[in-house]
XYZ file of N, CA and C in Angstrom:
525
model
N -2.679 -98.128 -22.709
C -3.272 -96.967 -22.079
C -3.418 -97.191 -20.575
N -3.920 -98.358 -20.161
C -4.085 -98.630 -18.741
C -2.734 -98.650 -18.031
N -1.721 -99.176 -18.710
C -0.390 -99.202 -18.116
C 0.103 -97.781 -17.883
N -0.121 -96.880 -18.801
C 0.287 -95.485 -18.671
C -0.430 -94.830 -17.491
N -1.718 -95.091 -17.350
C -2.487 -94.521 -16.235
C -1.939 -95.045 -14.911
N -1.593 -96.329 -14.864
C -1.015 -96.898 -13.649
C 0.304 -96.236 -13.295
N 1.146 -95.999 -14.307
C 2.430 -95.336 -14.054
C 2.205 -93.895 -13.626
N 1.214 -93.254 -14.227
C 0.916 -91.865 -13.864
C 0.438 -91.800 -12.413
N -0.434 -92.745 -12.022
C -0.913 -92.786 -10.635
C 0.244 -93.022 -9.663
N 1.161 -93.903 -10.045
C 2.315 -94.169 -9.187
C 3.153 -92.903 -9.037
N 3.324 -92.166 -10.115
C 4.068 -90.905 -10.064
C 3.398 -89.903 -9.145
N 2.064 -89.831 -9.217
C 1.308 -88.929 -8.341
C 1.467 -89.368 -6.888
N 1.413 -90.681 -6.649
C 1.575 -91.189 -5.277
C 2.951 -90.837 -4.724
N 3.977 -90.975 -5.554
C 5.333 -90.636 -5.114
C 5.431 -89.147 -4.818
N 4.839 -88.316 -5.686
C 4.867 -86.867 -5.454
C 4.149 -86.518 -4.161
N 2.988 -87.152 -3.919
C 2.243 -86.883 -2.689
C 3.037 -87.329 -1.464
N 3.691 -88.488 -1.583
C 4.489 -88.990 -0.466
C 5.655 -88.044 -0.187
N 6.341 -87.584 -1.241
C 7.448 -86.643 -1.073
C 6.962 -85.327 -0.483
N 5.788 -84.859 -0.942
C 5.234 -83.612 -0.419
C 4.913 -83.757 1.063
N 4.329 -84.895 1.428
C 3.994 -85.136 2.835
C 5.269 -85.201 3.680
N 6.315 -85.860 3.166
C 7.590 -85.933 3.892
C 8.178 -84.533 4.059
N 8.123 -83.727 3.021
C 8.622 -82.350 3.115
C 7.841 -81.551 4.150
N 6.532 -81.780 4.231
C 5.723 -81.107 5.256
C 6.166 -81.542 6.652
N 6.428 -82.839 6.827
C 6.896 -83.347 8.124
C 8.251 -82.727 8.482
N 9.135 -82.665 7.498
C 10.470 -82.108 7.734
C 10.373 -80.635 8.115
N 9.548 -79.879 7.394
C 9.362 -78.453 7.733
C 8.794 -78.307 9.137
N 7.799 -79.136 9.461
C 7.201 -79.072 10.792
C 8.245 -79.362 11.868
N 9.027 -80.431 11.678
C 10.045 -80.780 12.679
C 11.070 -79.665 12.825
N 11.446 -79.036 11.714
C 12.381 -77.909 11.777
C 11.818 -76.769 12.603
N 10.553 -76.429 12.352
C 9.897 -75.368 13.122
C 9.753 -75.772 14.583
N 9.399 -77.022 14.824
C 9.233 -77.526 16.187
C 10.544 -77.411 16.969
N 11.640 -77.843 16.354
C 12.945 -77.781 17.018
C 13.346 -76.334 17.268
N 13.115 -75.463 16.293
C 13.423 -74.041 16.469
C 12.622 -73.458 17.619
N 11.330 -73.768 17.670
C 10.481 -73.261 18.757
C 10.919 -73.808 20.113
N 11.259 -75.090 20.166
C 11.724 -75.685 21.428
C 13.022 -75.035 21.896
N 13.948 -74.819 20.955
C 15.213 -74.177 21.321
C 14.987 -72.763 21.834
N 14.114 -72.010 21.154
C 13.827 -70.637 21.581
C 13.153 -70.626 22.949
N 12.197 -71.509 23.146
C 11.484 -71.577 24.421
C 12.421 -71.982 25.556
N 13.245 -72.982 25.308
C 14.191 -73.439 26.326
C 15.198 -72.340 26.663
N 15.716 -71.673 25.636
C 16.679 -70.591 25.877
C 16.048 -69.491 26.717
N 14.810 -69.125 26.382
C 14.114 -68.095 27.157
C 13.813 -68.545 28.570
N 13.375 -69.770 28.704
C 13.020 -70.319 30.013
C 14.226 -70.355 30.951
N 15.385 -70.664 30.391
C 16.589 -70.805 31.205
C 17.387 -69.506 31.344
N 16.906 -68.423 30.728
C 17.640 -67.151 30.738
C 17.991 -66.697 32.156
N 17.013 -66.653 33.042
C 17.262 -66.197 34.415
C 18.206 -67.142 35.157
N 18.039 -68.431 34.939
C 18.910 -69.408 35.592
C 20.346 -69.247 35.100
N 20.521 -69.055 33.788
C 21.867 -68.841 33.240
C 22.494 -67.590 33.844
N 21.700 -66.534 33.975
C 22.210 -65.292 34.571
C 22.641 -65.533 36.015
N 21.867 -66.304 36.737
C 22.188 -66.627 38.132
C 23.541 -67.351 38.233
N 23.813 -68.231 37.279
C 25.071 -68.979 37.276
C 26.178 -68.254 36.504
N 25.830 -67.171 35.801
C 26.818 -66.393 35.052
C 27.317 -67.063 33.794
N 26.424 -67.774 33.096
C 26.838 -68.491 31.886
C 25.968 -68.102 30.693
N 26.484 -68.378 29.504
C 25.768 -68.105 28.258
C 24.912 -69.307 27.854
N 24.094 -69.100 26.838
C 23.278 -70.190 26.299
C 24.168 -71.325 25.782
N 25.266 -70.967 25.120
C 26.179 -71.973 24.579
C 26.872 -72.760 25.697
N 27.232 -72.069 26.775
C 27.847 -72.758 27.914
C 26.831 -73.671 28.600
N 25.591 -73.211 28.672
C 24.521 -74.045 29.216
C 24.378 -75.317 28.388
N 24.468 -75.164 27.083
C 24.371 -76.313 26.185
C 25.469 -77.338 26.480
N 26.676 -76.868 26.769
C 27.776 -77.776 27.114
C 27.443 -78.537 28.396
N 26.934 -77.826 29.403
C 26.594 -78.481 30.671
C 25.518 -79.544 30.473
N 24.488 -79.203 29.707
C 23.407 -80.163 29.471
C 23.911 -81.361 28.668
N 24.811 -81.106 27.721
C 25.405 -82.189 26.940
C 26.202 -83.123 27.854
N 26.980 -82.544 28.751
C 27.785 -83.355 29.669
C 26.918 -84.162 30.629
N 25.717 -83.681 30.898
C 24.838 -84.401 31.824
C 24.351 -85.722 31.237
N 24.429 -85.852 29.909
C 23.996 -87.089 29.254
C 25.147 -88.074 29.080
N 26.354 -87.615 29.322
C 27.557 -88.438 29.176
C 28.328 -88.367 30.491
N 29.221 -89.298 30.717
C 30.054 -89.203 31.925
C 31.062 -88.081 31.768
N 31.677 -88.011 30.606
C 32.664 -86.975 30.310
C 32.890 -86.966 28.804
N 33.316 -85.818 28.284
C 33.594 -85.686 26.857
C 34.912 -84.949 26.670
N 35.584 -85.224 25.560
C 36.779 -84.457 25.214
C 36.340 -83.168 24.528
N 37.268 -82.210 24.410
C 36.958 -80.973 23.691
C 36.557 -81.273 22.249
N 37.209 -82.241 21.640
C 36.884 -82.610 20.256
C 35.455 -83.134 20.150
N 35.048 -83.966 21.086
C 33.678 -84.499 21.063
C 32.657 -83.381 21.253
N 32.931 -82.454 22.145
C 32.023 -81.320 22.352
C 31.973 -80.469 21.089
N 33.135 -80.243 20.467
C 33.216 -79.444 19.242
C 32.354 -80.050 18.144
N 32.461 -81.347 17.960
C 31.684 -82.024 16.916
C 30.194 -81.923 17.213
N 29.805 -82.149 18.446
C 28.383 -82.122 18.801
C 27.792 -80.723 18.720
N 28.597 -79.693 19.011
C 28.074 -78.330 18.934
C 28.200 -77.757 17.530
N 29.011 -78.376 16.692
C 29.133 -77.926 15.314
C 29.811 -76.574 15.165
N 30.739 -76.280 16.056
C 31.484 -75.018 15.978
C 32.972 -75.343 16.004
N 33.806 -74.293 15.915
C 35.246 -74.555 15.914
C 35.772 -74.810 17.325
N 36.925 -75.450 17.378
C 37.494 -75.869 18.661
C 37.831 -74.673 19.551
N 38.234 -73.553 18.954
C 38.572 -72.365 19.748
C 37.354 -71.863 20.520
N 36.184 -71.872 19.871
C 34.955 -71.426 20.541
C 34.629 -72.341 21.716
N 34.761 -73.642 21.503
C 34.481 -74.598 22.580
C 35.501 -74.440 23.700
N 36.754 -74.230 23.358
C 37.789 -74.033 24.382
C 37.472 -72.833 25.262
N 37.011 -71.740 24.654
C 36.637 -70.546 25.436
C 35.451 -70.845 26.347
N 34.461 -71.552 25.819
C 33.282 -71.902 26.623
C 33.682 -72.759 27.823
N 34.483 -73.759 27.553
C 34.888 -74.680 28.615
C 35.781 -73.975 29.633
N 36.656 -73.074 29.172
C 37.512 -72.335 30.107
C 36.664 -71.542 31.089
N 35.617 -70.886 30.580
C 34.732 -70.119 31.466
C 34.038 -71.057 32.460
N 33.592 -72.211 31.994
C 32.941 -73.182 32.879
C 33.916 -73.728 33.921
N 35.181 -73.908 33.522
C 36.212 -74.327 34.475
C 36.429 -73.241 35.527
N 36.518 -71.977 35.064
C 36.715 -70.845 35.982
C 35.573 -70.731 36.987
N 34.357 -71.036 36.540
C 33.181 -70.963 37.413
C 32.993 -72.235 38.251
N 33.878 -73.195 38.046
C 33.845 -74.477 38.757
C 32.564 -75.278 38.504
N 32.024 -75.120 37.287
C 30.870 -75.912 36.871
C 31.315 -77.230 36.235
N 32.547 -77.246 35.710
C 33.141 -78.463 35.145
C 34.570 -78.578 35.656
N 35.144 -79.763 35.452
C 36.553 -79.977 35.793
C 37.176 -80.861 34.715
N 38.494 -80.814 34.642
C 39.234 -81.675 33.725
C 39.497 -83.008 34.402
N 39.460 -84.048 33.622
C 39.757 -85.389 34.131
C 40.527 -86.129 33.046
N 41.333 -87.064 33.456
C 42.109 -87.852 32.500
C 41.587 -89.281 32.476
N 41.825 -89.953 31.369
C 41.348 -91.331 31.200
C 41.913 -92.214 32.308
N 41.043 -93.020 32.888
C 41.462 -93.915 33.969
C 41.669 -95.346 33.483
N 41.380 -95.584 32.229
C 41.478 -96.957 31.718
C 42.773 -97.129 30.930
N 42.846 -98.198 30.190
C 44.041 -98.491 29.401
C 44.059 -97.722 28.083
N 43.052 -96.888 27.854
C 43.046 -96.086 26.636
C 44.109 -95.007 26.753
N 44.202 -94.163 25.787
C 45.201 -93.095 25.750
C 45.072 -92.198 26.978
N 46.035 -92.258 27.856
C 45.979 -91.500 29.112
C 46.254 -90.014 28.894
N 46.642 -89.637 27.668
C 46.859 -88.217 27.383
C 45.547 -87.489 27.140
N 44.484 -88.237 26.864
C 43.197 -87.609 26.585
C 42.658 -86.915 27.824
N 42.304 -85.651 27.645
C 41.735 -84.887 28.750
C 40.232 -84.786 28.524
N 39.490 -85.166 29.526
C 38.039 -85.134 29.465
C 37.515 -83.978 30.300
N 36.322 -83.531 29.956
C 35.620 -82.503 30.715
C 34.410 -83.179 31.339
N 34.230 -82.972 32.650
C 33.083 -83.563 33.335
C 32.466 -82.541 34.278
N 31.209 -82.774 34.624
C 30.492 -81.880 35.530
C 31.020 -81.988 36.958
N 31.012 -80.855 37.649
C 31.253 -80.850 39.091
C 29.890 -80.935 39.775
N 29.884 -80.993 41.087
C 28.602 -80.981 41.811
C 27.839 -79.691 41.525
N 28.567 -78.580 41.437
C 27.940 -77.289 41.133
C 27.327 -77.321 39.729
N 28.043 -77.922 38.787
C 27.519 -78.078 37.430
C 26.291 -78.970 37.406
N 26.316 -80.036 38.216
C 25.155 -80.930 38.306
C 23.957 -80.198 38.912
N 24.223 -79.264 39.828
C 23.133 -78.478 40.420
C 22.467 -77.617 39.349
N 23.278 -77.019 38.450
C 22.708 -76.234 37.349
C 21.830 -77.130 36.477
N 22.337 -78.295 36.133
C 21.583 -79.228 35.288
C 20.270 -79.602 35.962
N 20.314 -79.904 37.252
C 19.099 -80.280 37.977
C 18.106 -79.121 38.009
N 18.594 -77.907 38.269
C 17.714 -76.730 38.272
C 17.072 -76.524 36.902
N 17.860 -76.692 35.840
C 17.317 -76.501 34.492
C 16.308 -77.590 34.151
N 16.590 -78.821 34.547
C 15.652 -79.924 34.282
C 14.332 -79.722 35.024
N 14.404 -79.167 36.217
C 13.179 -78.888 36.973
C 12.328 -77.863 36.236
N 12.958 -76.789 35.747
C 12.218 -75.773 34.989
C 11.590 -76.370 33.731
N 12.353 -77.175 33.023
C 11.861 -77.780 31.782
C 10.747 -78.783 32.075
N 10.888 -79.569 33.132
C 9.853 -80.544 33.505
C 8.556 -79.841 33.881
N 8.665 -78.724 34.596
C 7.467 -77.958 34.953
C 6.757 -77.451 33.706
N 7.526 -76.953 32.736
C 6.939 -76.474 31.485
C 6.304 -77.633 30.718
N 6.997 -78.753 30.625
C 6.472 -79.912 29.896
C 5.173 -80.395 30.519
N 5.118 -80.408 31.838
C 3.899 -80.828 32.531
C 2.741 -79.917 32.160
N 3.006 -78.623 32.115
C 1.966 -77.655 31.757
C 1.507 -77.836 30.309
N 2.456 -77.988 29.395
C 2.141 -78.094 27.968
C 1.422 -79.403 27.643
N 1.788 -80.485 28.307
C 1.265 -81.811 27.968
C 0.094 -82.260 28.832
N -0.304 -81.458 29.793
C -1.277 -81.895 30.801
C -2.622 -82.353 30.239
N -3.065 -81.799 29.118
C -4.384 -82.164 28.598
C -4.324 -83.144 27.425
N -3.156 -83.686 27.146
C -3.014 -84.656 26.059
C -3.139 -86.056 26.662
N -4.031 -86.892 26.107
C -4.231 -88.243 26.650
C -2.928 -89.046 26.683
N -2.786 -89.870 27.698
C -1.533 -90.611 27.892
C -1.234 -91.567 26.741
N -2.271 -92.135 26.093
C -1.994 -93.036 24.969
C -1.379 -92.275 23.796
N -1.798 -91.021 23.585
C -1.197 -90.206 22.526
C 0.248 -89.860 22.882
N 0.493 -89.573 24.143
C 1.860 -89.292 24.585
C 2.743 -90.525 24.408
N 2.195 -91.709 24.710
C 2.953 -92.953 24.540
C 3.305 -93.183 23.071
N 2.327 -92.952 22.174
C 2.573 -93.118 20.737
C 3.644 -92.141 20.259
N 3.539 -90.900 20.709
C 4.510 -89.875 20.320
C 5.898 -90.252 20.815
N 5.972 -90.707 22.055
C 7.266 -91.103 22.611
C 7.878 -92.244 21.806
N 7.067 -93.215 21.417
C 7.583 -94.356 20.655
C 8.218 -93.892 19.343
N 7.556 -92.983 18.645
C 8.103 -92.463 17.385
C 9.374 -91.658 17.657
N 9.334 -90.804 18.672
C 10.510 -89.990 18.993
C 11.695 -90.855 19.429
N 11.430 -91.967 20.108
C 12.519 -92.874 20.493
C 13.175 -93.490 19.261
N 12.381 -93.832 18.244
C 12.945 -94.355 16.997
C 13.830 -93.304 16.337
N 13.326 -92.080 16.272
C 14.097 -90.988 15.670
C 15.375 -90.760 16.468
N 15.262 -90.754 17.795
C 16.421 -90.519 18.658
C 17.488 -91.593 18.464
N 17.071 -92.842 18.354
C 18.021 -93.935 18.132
C 18.778 -93.719 16.826
N 18.070 -93.321 15.788
C 18.718 -93.076 14.499
C 19.661 -91.883 14.577
N 19.229 -90.826 15.274
C 20.084 -89.647 15.424
C 21.357 -89.988 16.192
N 21.229 -90.785 17.249
C 22.411 -91.187 18.020
C 23.382 -91.967 17.146
N 22.856 -92.808 16.273
C 23.716 -93.541 15.347
C 24.460 -92.601 14.414
N 23.767 -91.576 13.926
C 24.416 -90.595 13.054
C 25.460 -89.782 13.813
N 25.168 -89.437 15.060
C 26.141 -88.697 15.877
C 27.390 -89.549 16.087
N 27.201 -90.823 16.384
C 28.356 -91.715 16.577
C 29.192 -91.800 15.308
N 28.534 -91.894 14.160
C 29.266 -91.948 12.899
C 30.037 -90.655 12.671
N 29.394 -89.517 12.936
C 30.064 -88.241 12.679
C 31.224 -88.021 13.642
N 31.093 -88.467 14.895
C 32.204 -88.315 15.842
C 33.337 -89.278 15.514
N 33.029 -90.350 14.790
C 34.066 -91.295 14.373
C 34.708 -90.858 13.057
N 34.251 -89.730 12.516
C 34.825 -89.214 11.284
C 34.260 -89.832 10.027
N 33.153 -90.546 10.139
C 32.529 -91.176 8.977
C 31.626 -90.159 8.298
N 31.791 -90.013 6.988
C 30.943 -89.101 6.218
C 29.530 -89.651 6.186
N 28.552 -88.762 6.429
C 27.159 -89.206 6.468
C 26.560 -89.290 5.073
N 27.070 -88.541 4.137
C 26.581 -88.615 2.745
C 27.727 -88.554 1.803
C-alpha cells in the first residue's frame, strides 16, 4: 500500500511538473508574440521612412548579427520559401540597404552573400535606438539583480536556440 501511494505521489509530481512546464511554454509564446507585435509597431514609422516592410526589416536586423548570409541561410532563418526571400532581398538591394558579396576565402567562391551597406547599418542603428529607449522605459523600475538573473536564464536559452539554428541550417533534423 505504501509503495502504491509513493508511486501515486510521483505521478502527481510529474503531472504538476509537466503542467508548470506547459504554463512556462504558453507564457513564453505569449511573451514572444507581444514582443514581436510591439517591435513591429514601434518600428512602423522607421520602416516607412526607409520604404521597407516588416519582413525586410527582419532581414536587415538578422544581417546585423552576422557579417553576411546567403539567401539559403536567410530562407532557413525566416522559415519561408526562397522566392519570398529573393523578393525581399531584391527590394533591399534596390534601396541600397544591402549589397551582394562573394566569398573571399578558400571556400566555394560561387557562393553569393548578402551584407549590410552603410545605409542598411544606419537603419539597424536607428531601430536599435528605438528599441533601447523602449527597453529602458519598460525595465527602469526592475531591480538590477532581478535583471541579471533574467539575463542569465535568457542567455542559457539563447545558447540552446543558437545550437538548434545551427543544426537546422546544416540540414540536421531536430526531431
